[in-house]
Tab-separated table of C-alpha atoms and ligand atoms in Angstrom:
chain	number	residue	atom	x	y	z
A	1	MET	CA	0.027	0.005	-0.146
A	2	ALA	CA	1.443	3.381	-1.136
A	3	LYS	CA	2.302	5.653	1.861
A	4	THR	CA	2.018	9.530	1.278
A	5	ARG	CA	3.771	12.567	3.127
A	6	SER	CA	1.260	14.012	5.849
A	7	ILE	CA	-1.832	15.373	4.463
A	8	LYS	CA	-2.928	19.215	4.790
A	9	LYS	CA	-5.014	20.103	2.044
A	10	ILE	CA	-7.664	17.436	0.214
A	11	ALA	CA	-9.368	18.285	-3.132
A	12	VAL	CA	-12.668	16.392	-4.172
A	13	LEU	CA	-14.346	16.121	-7.592
A	14	THR	CA	-16.796	14.400	-9.382
A	15	SER	CA	-16.080	12.865	-12.491
A	16	GLY	CA	-17.990	10.780	-15.547
A	17	GLY	CA	-21.819	10.327	-15.039
A	18	ASP	CA	-23.127	12.083	-12.282
A	19	SER	CA	-25.095	9.886	-9.948
A	20	PRO	CA	-27.673	10.588	-6.954
A	21	GLY	CA	-25.443	10.316	-3.731
A	22	MET	CA	-22.459	12.266	-5.307
A	23	ASN	CA	-23.366	15.462	-2.836
A	24	ALA	CA	-23.731	13.479	0.090
A	25	ALA	CA	-20.312	11.999	-0.738
A	26	ILE	CA	-18.731	15.504	-1.272
A	27	ARG	CA	-20.333	16.765	1.904
A	28	ALA	CA	-19.003	13.783	3.742
A	29	VAL	CA	-15.389	14.428	2.570
A	30	THR	CA	-15.460	18.218	3.058
A	31	ARG	CA	-17.127	18.029	6.494
A	32	LYS	CA	-14.668	15.136	7.810
A	33	ALA	CA	-11.761	17.071	6.785
A	34	ILE	CA	-12.622	20.057	8.032
A	35	PHE	CA	-13.341	18.072	11.134
A	36	ASN	CA	-10.232	16.495	11.265
A	37	GLY	CA	-8.408	20.022	10.834
A	38	LEU	CA	-7.561	19.685	7.119
A	39	ASP	CA	-8.354	22.542	4.704
A	40	MET	CA	-10.806	21.529	1.778
A	41	VAL	CA	-11.244	22.687	-2.118
A	42	GLY	CA	-13.813	21.465	-4.154
A	43	ILE	CA	-12.845	21.208	-8.030
A	44	GLN	CA	-15.278	21.535	-10.587
A	45	ARG	CA	-16.061	19.952	-13.820
A	46	GLY	CA	-14.170	16.632	-13.057
A	47	PHE	CA	-10.313	16.624	-14.050
A	48	GLN	CA	-10.843	19.077	-16.640
A	49	GLY	CA	-11.800	21.829	-13.853
A	50	LEU	CA	-8.651	20.648	-12.329
A	51	ILE	CA	-6.604	21.523	-15.302
A	52	GLU	CA	-8.240	24.945	-15.478
A	53	GLU	CA	-7.769	25.722	-11.998
A	54	ASP	CA	-11.428	25.448	-11.582
A	55	PHE	CA	-11.912	25.575	-7.772
A	56	VAL	CA	-13.799	26.801	-5.111
A	57	ASP	CA	-12.681	26.764	-1.279
A	58	PHE	CA	-14.669	24.835	0.503
A	59	GLY	CA	-16.068	25.223	4.343
A	60	ALA	CA	-18.239	23.195	6.455
A	61	ARG	CA	-21.147	25.679	5.150
A	62	SER	CA	-20.248	25.137	1.668
A	63	VAL	CA	-21.912	21.835	1.360
A	64	SER	CA	-24.888	22.793	3.749
A	65	ASP	CA	-28.733	21.793	2.126
A	66	THR	CA	-26.829	19.467	-0.514
A	67	ILE	CA	-27.144	15.948	1.110
A	68	GLN	CA	-30.911	15.279	-0.127
A	69	ARG	CA	-29.834	17.020	-3.797
A	70	GLY	CA	-29.576	14.931	-7.026
A	71	GLY	CA	-26.953	15.655	-9.683
A	72	THR	CA	-23.548	17.033	-7.919
A	73	ILE	CA	-22.497	20.560	-7.098
A	74	LEU	CA	-19.286	20.215	-8.307
A	75	ARG	CA	-20.479	19.531	-11.910
A	76	THR	CA	-18.961	17.273	-14.019
A	77	ALA	CA	-17.115	16.712	-17.157
A	78	ARG	CA	-15.362	14.268	-19.560
A	79	SER	CA	-11.603	15.718	-20.379
A	80	GLU	CA	-9.652	14.886	-23.237
A	81	GLU	CA	-6.991	16.977	-22.257
A	82	PHE	CA	-6.477	15.064	-19.069
A	83	ARG	CA	-6.463	11.688	-21.064
A	84	THR	CA	-3.014	12.791	-22.344
A	85	GLU	CA	0.132	12.620	-20.604
A	86	ALA	CA	0.929	15.963	-20.754
A	87	GLY	CA	-2.605	17.074	-19.314
A	88	GLN	CA	-2.107	14.680	-16.191
A	89	LYS	CA	1.597	16.222	-15.628
A	90	LYS	CA	-0.054	19.843	-15.776
A	91	ALA	CA	-2.860	18.516	-13.631
A	92	ALA	CA	-0.253	17.327	-10.652
A	93	SER	CA	1.713	20.556	-11.187
A	94	ILE	CA	-1.530	22.599	-10.525
A	95	CYS	CA	-2.244	20.493	-7.655
A	96	ARG	CA	1.092	21.287	-6.049
A	97	LYS	CA	0.922	25.035	-7.007
A	98	HIS	CA	-2.355	25.202	-4.924
A	99	GLY	CA	-0.677	23.079	-2.045
A	100	ILE	CA	-3.440	20.064	-2.615
A	101	ASP	CA	-1.885	16.993	-1.425
A	102	ALA	CA	-4.673	14.767	-2.278
A	103	VAL	CA	-7.606	14.430	-4.624
A	104	VAL	CA	-10.794	12.602	-3.894
A	105	VAL	CA	-12.213	11.122	-6.913
A	106	ILE	CA	-15.985	10.368	-7.110
A	107	GLY	CA	-16.954	8.511	-10.276
A	108	GLY	CA	-16.744	5.096	-11.978
A	109	ASP	CA	-14.085	3.013	-13.400
A	110	GLY	CA	-13.039	5.707	-16.185
A	111	SER	CA	-12.474	8.006	-13.288
A	112	TYR	CA	-10.585	5.779	-11.325
A	113	ARG	CA	-8.302	5.400	-14.229
A	114	GLY	CA	-7.938	9.159	-14.121
A	115	ALA	CA	-7.075	8.996	-10.693
A	116	LEU	CA	-4.263	6.564	-11.118
A	117	ALA	CA	-3.071	8.427	-13.840
A	118	LEU	CA	-2.745	11.661	-11.056
A	119	SER	CA	-1.131	9.222	-8.349
A	120	HIS	CA	1.766	8.030	-10.997
A	121	GLU	CA	2.389	11.923	-11.291
A	122	GLY	CA	2.764	11.966	-7.538
A	123	ILE	CA	-0.511	13.109	-6.049
A	124	ALA	CA	-2.072	11.183	-3.299
A	125	VAL	CA	-5.582	9.721	-4.555
A	126	MET	CA	-8.765	8.459	-3.237
A	127	GLY	CA	-11.561	6.859	-5.367
A	128	LEU	CA	-15.255	6.557	-4.270
A	129	PRO	CA	-17.632	4.581	-6.445
A	130	GLY	CA	-19.974	7.117	-7.911
A	131	THR	CA	-22.185	5.322	-10.845
A	132	ILE	CA	-25.803	4.264	-11.296
A	133	ASP	CA	-24.498	1.186	-13.173
A	134	LEU	CA	-23.074	-0.787	-10.371
A	135	ASP	CA	-20.559	-2.051	-12.561
A	136	ILE	CA	-17.192	-1.291	-10.389
A	137	ALA	CA	-15.643	-4.539	-9.788
A	138	SER	CA	-14.176	-3.733	-6.520
A	139	THR	CA	-17.436	-2.646	-4.535
A	140	GLU	CA	-20.881	-4.410	-4.129
A	141	TYR	CA	-22.411	-1.073	-3.945
A	142	THR	CA	-22.117	2.045	-5.992
A	143	ILE	CA	-23.505	5.348	-4.935
A	144	GLY	CA	-26.379	6.262	-7.092
A	145	PHE	CA	-27.637	2.755	-8.078
A	146	ASP	CA	-30.095	2.291	-5.267
A	147	THR	CA	-31.760	5.677	-6.274
A	148	ALA	CA	-31.645	5.002	-9.837
A	149	VAL	CA	-33.201	1.642	-9.905
A	150	ASN	CA	-35.837	2.837	-7.235
A	151	THR	CA	-36.850	5.623	-9.730
A	152	ALA	CA	-36.668	3.062	-12.600
A	153	LEU	CA	-39.094	0.948	-10.643
A	154	GLU	CA	-41.570	3.662	-10.113
A	155	ALA	CA	-41.619	4.357	-13.790
A	156	ILE	CA	-41.971	0.640	-14.643
A	157	ASP	CA	-44.671	0.287	-12.345
A	158	LYS	CA	-46.858	2.917	-13.810
A	159	ILE	CA	-46.094	1.724	-17.175
A	160	ARG	CA	-46.960	-1.877	-15.837
A	161	ASP	CA	-50.837	-0.708	-14.891
A	162	THR	CA	-51.477	0.668	-18.079
A	163	SER	CA	-49.841	-2.199	-20.048
A	164	SER	CA	-52.036	-4.521	-17.934
A	165	SER	CA	-55.530	-2.433	-18.818
A	166	HIS	CA	-54.961	-2.539	-22.451
A	167	GLU	CA	-53.231	-6.209	-22.570
A	168	ARG	CA	-50.326	-5.064	-23.809
A	169	CYS	CA	-46.427	-5.813	-24.357
A	170	SER	CA	-44.127	-2.960	-23.070
A	171	ILE	CA	-40.652	-2.645	-23.517
A	172	VAL	CA	-39.290	-0.458	-21.162
A	173	GLU	CA	-35.428	0.778	-21.730
A	174	VAL	CA	-33.408	1.557	-19.020
A	175	MET	CA	-30.032	2.836	-18.530
A	176	GLY	CA	-26.836	0.526	-18.562
A	177	ARG	CA	-24.679	0.872	-21.871
A	178	ASN	CA	-22.322	-1.767	-20.872
A	179	ALA	CA	-23.807	-3.102	-17.724
A	180	GLY	CA	-27.025	-4.897	-16.972
A	181	TYR	CA	-27.280	-4.545	-13.224
A	182	ILE	CA	-30.163	-1.991	-13.530
A	183	ALA	CA	-32.137	-4.253	-15.859
A	184	LEU	CA	-31.760	-6.918	-13.951
A	185	TRP	CA	-32.534	-5.384	-10.213
A	186	CYS	CA	-35.728	-3.903	-12.231
A	187	GLY	CA	-36.715	-6.880	-14.158
A	188	VAL	CA	-36.741	-8.900	-10.892
A	189	ALA	CA	-38.590	-6.361	-8.734
A	190	SER	CA	-40.903	-5.364	-11.419
A	191	GLY	CA	-41.981	-9.184	-12.184
A	192	ALA	CA	-40.824	-8.876	-15.680
A	193	GLU	CA	-41.224	-11.566	-18.350
A	194	ASP	CA	-37.979	-10.860	-19.865
A	195	ILE	CA	-34.998	-9.066	-19.045
A	196	LEU	CA	-32.274	-8.454	-21.790
A	197	LEU	CA	-28.544	-7.832	-20.424
A	198	PRO	CA	-26.082	-6.583	-22.463
A	199	GLU	CA	-23.952	-8.892	-21.111
A	200	LYS	CA	-26.066	-11.966	-21.976
A	201	TYR	CA	-28.273	-11.118	-25.036
A	202	ASP	CA	-27.739	-12.678	-28.004
A	203	HIS	CA	-30.412	-10.976	-30.168
A	204	ASP	CA	-32.551	-14.146	-30.585
A	205	GLU	CA	-35.727	-12.214	-31.021
A	206	GLN	CA	-37.547	-15.220	-31.963
A	207	GLU	CA	-36.934	-16.135	-28.580
A	208	ILE	CA	-38.972	-13.227	-26.961
A	209	ILE	CA	-41.427	-13.587	-29.558
A	210	ASN	CA	-42.031	-17.395	-28.856
A	211	HIS	CA	-41.991	-16.449	-24.992
A	212	ILE	CA	-44.812	-14.111	-25.547
A	213	ILE	CA	-46.992	-16.518	-27.800
A	214	GLU	CA	-46.354	-19.050	-24.835
A	215	SER	CA	-47.485	-16.795	-22.290
A	216	ARG	CA	-50.427	-15.832	-23.597
A	217	LYS	CA	-51.339	-19.204	-24.010
A	218	ILE	CA	-51.232	-20.013	-20.426
A	219	GLY	CA	-52.869	-17.331	-19.283
A	220	LYS	CA	-50.903	-13.939	-19.143
A	221	THR	CA	-52.520	-10.795	-20.557
A	222	HIS	CA	-49.794	-8.690	-20.781
A	223	HIS	CA	-45.997	-8.797	-20.946
A	224	LEU	CA	-43.102	-6.819	-19.591
A	225	ILE	CA	-39.865	-6.501	-21.108
A	226	ILE	CA	-36.870	-4.626	-19.325
A	227	ASN	CA	-34.190	-3.962	-21.885
A	228	ALA	CA	-30.773	-2.704	-21.283
A	229	GLU	CA	-29.689	0.866	-22.905
A	230	GLY	CA	-26.774	-1.474	-24.105
A	231	ILE	CA	-28.986	-3.172	-26.038
A	232	GLY	CA	-31.139	-0.636	-27.395
A	233	HIS	CA	-33.617	-0.400	-30.388
A	234	SER	CA	-36.611	-0.781	-28.115
A	235	THR	CA	-38.992	0.970	-30.702
A	236	SER	CA	-37.855	-0.932	-33.339
A	237	MET	CA	-38.163	-3.985	-31.543
A	238	ALA	CA	-41.552	-3.086	-30.094
A	239	ARG	CA	-42.846	-2.851	-33.763
A	240	ARG	CA	-41.173	-6.318	-34.902
A	241	ILE	CA	-42.739	-7.836	-31.879
A	242	GLU	CA	-46.290	-6.332	-32.482
A	243	ALA	CA	-45.873	-7.591	-36.045
A	244	ALA	CA	-45.088	-11.139	-35.200
A	245	THR	CA	-47.405	-11.602	-32.082
A	246	GLY	CA	-50.302	-9.523	-32.961
A	247	MET	CA	-49.932	-8.445	-29.412
A	248	GLU	CA	-49.955	-4.319	-29.247
A	249	THR	CA	-46.532	-3.341	-27.947
A	250	ARG	CA	-45.038	-0.064	-26.907
A	251	ALA	CA	-41.815	1.328	-25.801
A	252	THR	CA	-40.711	3.370	-23.268
A	253	ILE	CA	-37.246	4.596	-22.984
A	254	LEU	CA	-36.683	5.999	-19.461
A	255	GLY	CA	-33.206	7.826	-20.136
A	256	TYR	CA	-31.596	10.456	-17.868
A	257	MET	CA	-34.788	10.687	-15.102
A	258	GLN	CA	-32.746	7.552	-13.663
A	259	ARG	CA	-29.527	9.839	-13.241
A	260	GLY	CA	-31.491	12.532	-11.187
A	261	GLY	CA	-33.657	12.643	-7.968
A	262	ALA	CA	-33.184	13.151	-4.796
A	263	PRO	CA	-30.822	10.180	-3.213
A	264	THR	CA	-32.445	7.421	-1.019
A	265	CYS	CA	-31.608	6.728	2.536
A	266	LYS	CA	-29.195	4.113	1.283
A	267	ASP	CA	-27.327	6.489	-1.215
A	268	ARG	CA	-26.862	9.338	1.217
A	269	TYR	CA	-25.741	6.952	4.245
A	270	TYR	CA	-23.290	4.860	2.370
A	271	ALA	CA	-21.900	7.986	0.284
A	272	SER	CA	-21.216	9.941	3.714
A	273	ILE	CA	-19.627	6.737	5.263
A	274	MET	CA	-17.317	6.387	2.540
A	275	GLY	CA	-16.404	10.134	2.094
A	276	ALA	CA	-15.634	10.073	5.524
A	277	MET	CA	-13.687	6.901	5.448
A	278	ALA	CA	-11.744	8.069	2.308
A	279	VAL	CA	-10.267	11.151	4.464
A	280	ASP	CA	-9.676	8.934	7.636
A	281	LEU	CA	-7.669	6.791	5.538
A	282	LEU	CA	-5.456	9.993	3.983
A	283	ALA	CA	-4.997	11.092	7.640
A	284	GLN	CA	-3.595	7.899	8.017
A	285	GLY	CA	-0.768	8.500	5.683
A	286	LYS	CA	-2.502	5.683	3.077
A	287	ALA	CA	-3.345	6.799	-0.533
A	288	ASN	CA	-4.277	5.695	-3.812
A	289	ARG	CA	-7.256	3.415	-2.652
A	290	VAL	CA	-10.244	3.228	-3.703
A	291	ILE	CA	-13.415	2.663	-1.139
A	292	GLY	CA	-16.095	-0.069	-1.372
A	293	TYR	CA	-18.351	-2.260	-0.071
A	294	HIS	CA	-18.145	-6.128	0.329
A	295	HIS	CA	-19.701	-8.739	2.327
A	296	GLY	CA	-21.761	-6.305	4.609
A	297	GLU	CA	-18.195	-4.283	5.403
A	298	PHE	CA	-16.892	-1.279	3.973
A	299	THR	CA	-13.460	-1.918	2.453
A	300	ASP	CA	-10.693	-0.277	0.475
A	301	PHE	CA	-8.375	-1.741	-2.356
A	302	ASP	CA	-5.227	-0.174	-3.838
A	303	VAL	CA	-6.460	1.626	-7.312
A	304	ASP	CA	-4.638	-0.622	-9.294
A	305	GLU	CA	-5.286	-4.115	-7.938
A	306	ALA	CA	-9.206	-2.587	-7.979
A	307	LEU	CA	-8.990	-1.774	-11.684
A	308	ALA	CA	-7.669	-5.152	-12.501
A	309	MET	CA	-10.468	-6.891	-11.115
A	310	GLU	CA	-13.496	-8.300	-13.103
A	311	LYS	CA	-17.307	-8.421	-12.207
A	312	GLN	CA	-19.939	-10.548	-14.028
A	313	ILE	CA	-23.796	-10.339	-13.716
A	314	PRO	CA	-24.509	-12.904	-11.391
A	315	GLU	CA	-25.765	-16.046	-13.137
A	316	TYR	CA	-27.894	-17.453	-10.611
A	317	GLN	CA	-30.084	-14.314	-9.775
A	318	TYR	CA	-30.732	-14.084	-13.336
A	319	GLU	CA	-31.810	-17.647	-13.973
A	320	ILE	CA	-34.137	-16.851	-10.973
A	321	ALA	CA	-35.642	-13.967	-12.742
A	322	ARG	CA	-36.825	-16.607	-15.555
A	323	ALA	CA	-37.999	-18.651	-13.160
A	324	LEU	CA	-40.039	-15.928	-11.272
A	325	SER	CA	-41.752	-14.925	-14.634
A	326	ILE	CA	-43.444	-18.236	-15.360
B	401	LIG	O1	-22.556	5.272	-16.596
B	401	LIG	C1	-24.048	6.001	-16.348
B	401	LIG	C2	-24.800	6.283	-17.564
B	401	LIG	O2	-25.774	6.567	-17.114
B	401	LIG	C3	-25.001	4.693	-18.033
B	401	LIG	O3	-25.760	4.013	-17.824
B	401	LIG	C4	-25.040	4.917	-19.446
B	401	LIG	O4	-24.939	4.150	-21.007
B	401	LIG	C5	-24.149	6.505	-19.505
B	401	LIG	O5	-23.974	7.197	-18.625
B	401	LIG	C6	-24.647	7.842	-20.393
B	401	LIG	O6	-23.583	8.694	-20.388
B	401	LIG	P1	-23.786	10.256	-21.160
B	401	LIG	O7	-24.199	11.009	-19.969
B	401	LIG	O8	-22.698	10.329	-21.835
B	401	LIG	O9	-25.131	9.837	-22.124
């Protein structure tokens, strides 16, 4: 585990897609740092803001009235410049210029890779898992997933009501470009007949069509399909399914509503604990770690170790989804 010099000033940034609970994490990092006697700075617009010195001095009051808000008060951006070695060196020299000893990066795997690059330039980093996608291998929990699935589920329940009244097939597209966790959880929790995950879908639409026909024979009057964004094409899929089955089929793409909104209690709580923990690890002289949640415990790993881990959709849970939809 990398050791670092003693920490006097910490910066925090959010990077990549925003997620509900990021503000709770920013607040926890800020308040715990100030509580521990450290200086705090907020970096706006992620790594791009770091390169552009888009900084705000943070006091305890800077994060008042934010724990319940969705989005990120620090805003977020993707930075092409930071992807280059020159950009990373510039970012590190800006940290040194401002006396920033450590940067807490809240985001997904891409943000962790950015944090790792910064650590190679001599700046201590800590990563907090912020993504609605739950697709970070080093943790069983990511900040924002709980809110996103509850937001999606509320919408799906409403679609299900009208789908049932009209005896229709409904395809609901949820977020997840590369990861099907939102689709899996929402599919199981909404009692969907079919769940299409980017990790598993073999594009055999005939199988879905056959499933609809069989389900109607055994008395099902409506059919709910949860489709992940990574598979997409929900509208054209609906047209083809309607033509093949004769069942009226509608597609709804939930989109960015899943990324916004007030975080759930779980997202606020976990984000708060993780944010505080990042500061305490830095205060203990640890660096270049990412915080996670594993087997009921908050954990931390070296960032490069975390990035080398792999995560797979749990096969058994996916099988259960199929069994429960008979
Ligand atoms: O990573 C979160 C996420 O919402 C994914 O589910 C989605 O594929 C992606 O972000 C969309 O990102 P963008 O903001 O670039 O459209």
